[in-house]
Coordinates of C-alpha atoms and ligand atoms in Angstrom, one line a residue:
M1342 CA -28.2 245.2 39.1
G1343 CA -31.1 243.0 40.2
Q1344 CA -30.5 239.2 40.3
K1345 CA -32.9 236.4 39.4
S1346 CA -32.5 232.7 39.8
T1347 CA -34.8 229.8 40.4
Y1348 CA -35.4 230.5 44.1
I1349 CA -34.4 234.1 44.7
E1350 CA -34.9 237.5 43.1
V1351 CA -33.0 240.5 44.4
G1352 CA -34.6 243.8 43.7
P1353 CA -32.6 246.4 41.7
E1354 CA -31.8 248.9 44.4
V1355 CA -30.7 246.2 46.8
G1356 CA -28.8 244.3 44.1
D1357 CA -26.9 247.5 43.2
A1358 CA -26.1 248.2 46.9
I1359 CA -24.8 244.6 47.5
A1360 CA -22.7 244.7 44.3
D1361 CA -21.2 248.1 45.4
G1362 CA -20.4 246.7 48.9
A1363 CA -22.7 249.4 50.4
A1364 CA -24.6 249.0 53.7
V1365 CA -27.8 246.9 53.4
V1366 CA -30.1 245.8 56.3
A1367 CA -32.4 242.8 55.9
L1368 CA -35.9 243.1 57.4
E1369 CA -38.3 240.2 58.1
S1370 CA -42.0 239.9 57.0
T1371 CA -43.5 237.6 59.6
I1372 CA -43.6 240.6 61.9
I1373 CA -45.7 242.2 59.3
S1374 CA -48.1 239.3 58.5
H1375 CA -48.3 237.6 61.9
G1376 CA -46.7 239.9 64.4
M1377 CA -48.8 243.1 64.3
P1378 CA -52.3 244.0 63.4
Y1379 CA -53.3 245.9 60.2
P1380 CA -52.8 248.8 59.5
K1381 CA -50.1 249.4 62.2
N1382 CA -48.1 246.6 60.6
I1383 CA -47.8 248.3 57.2
E1384 CA -47.2 251.7 58.7
T1385 CA -44.4 250.2 60.9
A1386 CA -42.9 248.3 57.9
R1387 CA -42.6 251.6 56.0
E1388 CA -41.3 253.6 58.9
V1389 CA -38.6 250.9 59.7
E1390 CA -37.4 251.1 56.1
A1391 CA -37.2 254.9 56.4
V1392 CA -35.2 254.6 59.6
V1393 CA -32.7 252.3 57.8
R1394 CA -32.4 254.9 55.0
A1395 CA -32.0 257.8 57.4
A1396 CA -29.1 255.9 59.1
G1397 CA -27.4 255.5 55.7
A1398 CA -28.2 252.0 54.6
V1399 CA -30.5 250.3 52.1
P1400 CA -33.5 248.4 53.5
A1401 CA -34.2 244.9 52.1
T1402 CA -37.5 243.6 53.4
I1403 CA -37.6 239.8 52.6
A1404 CA -40.5 237.4 51.9
V1405 CA -41.3 234.5 49.5
M1406 CA -43.4 235.8 46.6
D1407 CA -44.9 233.3 44.2
G1408 CA -42.4 230.6 45.1
R1409 CA -39.2 232.7 45.2
F1410 CA -37.3 234.6 47.8
R1411 CA -37.8 238.3 47.1
I1412 CA -35.0 240.4 48.6
G1413 CA -36.3 244.0 48.8
L1414 CA -40.1 244.1 48.6
S1415 CA -42.0 246.8 46.6
A1416 CA -44.6 248.9 48.2
E1417 CA -47.4 246.8 46.6
E1418 CA -45.8 243.6 47.9
L1419 CA -45.6 245.0 51.4
E1420 CA -49.3 245.8 51.2
V1421 CA -50.1 242.2 50.1
L1422 CA -48.3 240.8 53.1
A1423 CA -49.8 243.2 55.5
K1424 CA -53.4 242.7 54.4
S1425 CA -53.7 238.9 53.8
A1426 CA -54.4 237.2 57.1
D1427 CA -53.9 233.7 55.7
V1428 CA -50.4 234.2 54.2
L1429 CA -48.1 231.3 55.2
K1430 CA -45.6 231.8 58.0
A1431 CA -42.6 230.1 56.5
S1432 CA -39.7 228.7 58.6
R1433 CA -36.9 226.6 57.2
R1434 CA -39.0 223.4 56.9
D1435 CA -41.6 225.2 54.8
L1436 CA -39.3 226.7 52.1
G1437 CA -39.3 223.7 49.7
V1438 CA -43.1 223.5 49.8
A1439 CA -43.4 227.3 49.2
F1440 CA -40.9 227.1 46.3
A1441 CA -42.5 224.1 44.6
R1442 CA -46.0 225.4 44.9
K1443 CA -45.2 229.0 44.0
L1444 CA -46.6 230.2 47.3
T1445 CA -46.4 233.6 48.9
A1446 CA -45.1 233.4 52.4
A1447 CA -43.9 235.6 55.2
T1448 CA -40.4 234.8 56.4
T1449 CA -39.5 234.3 60.1
V1450 CA -36.1 235.3 61.5
A1451 CA -34.8 231.9 60.4
T1452 CA -35.9 232.1 56.8
T1453 CA -35.1 235.9 56.5
M1454 CA -31.6 234.9 57.6
I1455 CA -31.4 232.3 54.8
G1456 CA -32.6 234.8 52.1
A1457 CA -30.2 237.4 53.4
A1458 CA -27.3 235.0 53.3
W1459 CA -28.1 233.8 49.8
A1460 CA -28.2 237.4 48.6
G1461 CA -25.0 238.4 50.5
I1462 CA -26.6 240.6 53.2
R1463 CA -24.9 240.3 56.6
V1464 CA -27.0 242.4 58.9
F1465 CA -30.7 241.9 59.8
A1466 CA -33.0 243.9 62.1
T1467 CA -36.1 242.5 63.7
G1468 CA -38.1 243.0 66.9
G1469 CA -37.5 239.8 68.9
T1470 CA -36.3 236.5 67.7
G1471 CA -37.9 233.1 68.6
G1472 CA -36.4 231.0 71.4
V1473 CA -37.1 228.3 73.8
H1474 CA -40.7 228.3 74.9
R1475 CA -41.9 228.2 78.5
G1476 CA -43.0 224.6 79.2
V1477 CA -40.4 223.2 76.8
E1478 CA -40.1 220.2 79.1
Q1479 CA -43.5 219.1 77.9
T1480 CA -43.7 220.5 74.4
M1481 CA -40.1 220.5 73.1
D1482 CA -41.0 223.8 71.4
V1483 CA -37.7 225.5 70.5
S1484 CA -37.9 228.0 67.7
A1485 CA -36.0 227.1 64.5
D1486 CA -34.6 230.7 64.7
L1487 CA -32.0 229.4 67.2
Q1488 CA -30.8 226.6 65.0
E1489 CA -30.6 229.0 62.1
L1490 CA -28.4 231.4 64.2
A1491 CA -26.1 228.4 64.7
R1492 CA -25.7 227.7 61.0
T1493 CA -26.2 230.8 58.9
G1494 CA -23.8 233.7 58.8
V1495 CA -26.0 236.7 59.4
A1496 CA -26.0 239.1 62.4
V1497 CA -29.5 239.6 63.9
V1498 CA -30.2 242.8 65.8
S1499 CA -33.1 242.2 68.2
A1500 CA -34.4 243.6 71.5
G1501 CA -33.6 240.2 73.0
V1502 CA -36.5 237.8 73.2
K1503 CA -40.0 238.3 74.7
S1504 CA -40.5 236.8 78.0
I1505 CA -43.3 234.8 76.4
L1506 CA -40.2 232.6 76.1
D1507 CA -37.9 231.0 78.6
I1508 CA -35.0 233.5 78.5
P1509 CA -32.4 231.6 80.6
R1510 CA -33.0 228.4 78.5
T1511 CA -32.8 230.4 75.3
L1512 CA -29.4 231.8 76.3
E1513 CA -28.2 228.3 77.3
Y1514 CA -29.2 226.9 73.9
L1515 CA -27.4 229.7 72.1
E1516 CA -24.3 229.1 74.2
T1517 CA -24.5 225.4 73.4
M1518 CA -24.8 226.1 69.7
G1519 CA -21.8 228.5 69.7
V1520 CA -23.8 231.6 68.8
P1521 CA -22.2 234.8 70.1
V1522 CA -24.7 236.9 72.0
L1523 CA -23.5 240.5 72.2
G1524 CA -25.2 243.2 74.4
F1525 CA -25.3 246.6 72.8
E1526 CA -24.0 249.0 75.4
T1527 CA -25.1 246.6 78.1
R1528 CA -24.3 243.3 79.9
E1529 CA -28.0 242.7 80.6
F1530 CA -29.9 240.6 78.1
P1531 CA -33.0 242.6 77.3
A1532 CA -36.5 241.2 77.6
F1533 CA -38.1 242.9 74.6
F1534 CA -40.7 245.1 76.4
S1535 CA -38.3 245.9 79.2
R1536 CA -34.5 246.5 79.4
E1537 CA -33.8 243.8 82.0
S1538 CA -34.3 240.1 82.1
G1539 CA -32.2 239.1 85.0
S1540 CA -29.9 237.2 82.5
Q1541 CA -26.5 238.4 81.4
V1542 CA -24.9 238.3 78.0
A1543 CA -21.3 237.0 77.7
H1544 CA -20.0 240.2 76.0
R1545 CA -20.9 243.8 76.0
V1546 CA -20.1 245.9 72.9
E1547 CA -19.6 249.6 73.1
S1548 CA -20.6 250.8 69.7
A1549 CA -21.7 249.8 66.2
A1550 CA -18.1 249.8 65.1
D1551 CA -17.1 247.6 68.0
A1552 CA -19.9 245.1 67.0
A1553 CA -18.9 245.2 63.4
G1554 CA -15.3 244.5 64.3
I1555 CA -16.4 241.4 66.2
M1556 CA -18.6 240.2 63.3
A1557 CA -15.8 240.7 60.8
A1558 CA -13.4 238.7 62.9
H1559 CA -16.0 236.0 63.5
W1560 CA -16.7 235.5 59.8
N1561 CA -13.2 236.2 58.4
S1562 CA -11.8 233.6 60.8
G1563 CA -14.2 231.0 59.3
L1564 CA -16.4 230.5 62.4
G1565 CA -19.4 230.9 60.1
S1566 CA -22.5 231.0 62.3
G1567 CA -24.8 233.9 62.9
L1568 CA -24.5 236.4 65.8
L1569 CA -27.2 237.9 68.0
L1570 CA -26.8 241.6 68.9
A1571 CA -29.2 242.3 71.7
N1572 CA -30.3 246.0 71.8
P1573 CA -32.5 247.1 74.7
I1574 CA -35.7 249.0 74.0
P1575 CA -35.2 252.8 74.5
A1576 CA -35.8 253.6 78.2
E1577 CA -38.6 256.1 77.4
S1578 CA -40.6 253.3 75.6
A1579 CA -39.9 250.5 78.0
M1580 CA -42.8 248.9 79.9
D1581 CA -43.0 248.1 83.6
P1582 CA -41.5 244.6 83.9
D1583 CA -43.9 243.4 86.6
Y1584 CA -46.9 244.7 84.7
I1585 CA -45.9 243.1 81.4
E1586 CA -44.9 239.8 83.1
G1587 CA -48.4 239.6 84.5
V1588 CA -49.9 240.1 81.1
I1589 CA -47.6 237.5 79.5
A1590 CA -48.4 234.9 82.2
R1591 CA -52.1 235.4 81.4
A1592 CA -51.5 235.2 77.6
V1593 CA -49.5 232.0 78.0
A1594 CA -52.3 230.5 80.2
D1595 CA -54.9 231.6 77.6
A1596 CA -52.9 229.9 74.8
E1597 CA -52.8 226.7 76.8
A1598 CA -56.5 226.8 77.6
A1599 CA -57.3 227.4 73.9
G1600 CA -55.1 224.5 72.9
V1601 CA -52.8 226.6 70.6
V1602 CA -49.7 224.7 69.5
G1603 CA -46.8 224.8 67.0
K1604 CA -46.2 227.7 64.8
D1605 CA -49.5 229.4 65.8
I1606 CA -48.3 229.9 69.4
T1607 CA -46.1 233.0 68.8
P1608 CA -48.6 234.9 66.7
Y1609 CA -51.4 234.0 69.2
L1610 CA -49.4 235.3 72.2
L1611 CA -48.3 238.5 70.3
A1612 CA -51.9 239.3 69.5
R1613 CA -53.2 238.5 73.0
I1614 CA -50.6 240.7 74.6
V1615 CA -51.7 243.6 72.4
E1616 CA -55.3 243.0 73.5
L1617 CA -54.5 242.7 77.2
T1618 CA -52.5 245.9 77.2
D1619 CA -55.0 247.9 75.1
G1620 CA -52.4 248.4 72.4
K1621 CA -49.7 249.8 74.7
S1622 CA -47.4 246.8 74.0
L1623 CA -47.8 247.5 70.3
E1624 CA -46.4 251.0 70.8
A1625 CA -43.4 249.6 72.7
N1626 CA -42.9 247.0 70.0
I1627 CA -42.8 249.6 67.2
A1628 CA -40.4 251.8 69.1
L1629 CA -37.9 248.9 69.7
V1630 CA -38.1 247.7 66.1
K1631 CA -37.2 251.2 64.9
N1632 CA -34.4 251.4 67.4
N1633 CA -33.0 248.0 66.1
A1634 CA -33.3 249.2 62.5
R1635 CA -31.2 252.2 63.3
V1636 CA -28.5 250.2 65.2
A1637 CA -28.5 247.6 62.4
A1638 CA -27.9 250.3 59.8
E1639 CA -25.0 251.7 61.8
V1640 CA -23.5 248.2 62.1
A1641 CA -24.0 247.6 58.4
S1642 CA -22.3 250.9 57.6
A1643 CA -19.4 250.0 59.8
L1644 CA -19.1 246.6 58.2
A1645 CA -19.1 248.2 54.8
E1646 CA -15.9 250.0 55.8
T1647 CA -14.3 246.7 56.8
P1648 CA -11.7 245.7 54.1
R1649 CA -12.0 242.2 52.6
L1650 CA -15.0 241.0 54.5
R1651 CA -15.3 237.3 53.5
S1652 CA -18.5 236.7 51.6
P1653 CA -21.0 234.4 53.3
A1654 CA -20.2 230.7 52.7
N1655 CA -23.8 230.0 51.6
R1656 CA -24.1 232.9 49.2
V1657 CA -25.7 232.2 45.8
R1658 CA -22.8 233.3 43.7
S1659 CA -23.9 233.1 40.1
P1660 CA -27.6 233.1 39.7
E1661 CA -28.8 232.2 36.2
Ligands
LIG1131 N1 -41.1 237.6 68.3 C1 -41.7 238.8 68.3 N2 -42.3 239.2 67.2 C2 -42.4 238.4 66.1 C3 -41.8 237.2 66.1 C4 -41.1 236.8 67.2 O1 -41.6 239.5 69.3 O2 -43.1 238.8 65.1 C5 -41.9 236.3 64.9 C6 -40.5 236.3 64.1 O3 -40.7 236.2 62.8 C7 -39.9 235.0 64.6 C8 -41.1 234.1 64.7 O4 -38.9 234.5 63.7 O5 -42.1 234.9 65.3 C9 -40.8 232.9 65.6 O6 -41.8 232.0 65.5 P1 -41.7 230.6 66.2 O7 -41.7 230.8 67.7 O8 -42.9 229.8 65.7 O9 -40.4 229.9 65.7
LIG1132 MN1 -42.3 226.6 67.8

């Protein structure tokens, strides 16, 4: 049962899975268009979908295609997003423009959460979320992803945030906004390329079922916001923290020198880090995204077993 309304179209397989209450995992598209170089981006997008399937859930990669959320991209649509360098990176503020002008846009964590919530998908896997940028005192650069976690009822599985960001301030912001940050089998908040950041999460969860139980209680009680499930990169793929910290510091300095600002900062830093590590950071990135996809599928499966899970408050209930 696919669904179509003015601003959203749910693909048939995903629509059926949602209607059946089966496990579905949302996946974002900015990581494809602006987070990784071609062709690794498309290979990874396909592999991540396969990981979700192997773990027993249906993948729903999300983007805006021709002015409408598309929930569950086809192979051709994935290809379009992977190849076109100038596709819009759409955060919440850009959605109205993309809808009105019938644009095709990659969705960030924030906008993928919105599309997922509208479709009724509760679990979303990505690499790293946005956060508070280093130098925020001067720039006020705080990713809209954090605000979205505070308002939209979707659980995001990520390997923490990259230390291109200010991790302690990112965690302070999430605490202020009332967003639960759960560590998957750890108390340490992971730093994307490495398993340690020096910052702690408030709560450690022991399994996917444990995480799903907390999510169900959070939503069923009416608390409503999103949650962040922080899942460290597998030890065998982790990078040396001192090495990657040096690379990141250099990339941040290069961005400043090049005058990069606003929404271009994150893509610039991601690409620069890949260059500076001769592609080693990209391999780590791919490994952690797959690991997040697997855990997200396990959490989605556990949630699917939860009786009477409240539907998201902002779900589009009866599309035309
Ligand atoms: N962090 C990563 N890889 C990514 C992103 C973040 O390690 O691809 C992307 C995600 O789509 C995230 C977005 O939502 O960057 C955040 O951008 P900004 O900092 O401009 O809010
Ligand atoms: Mn920003």
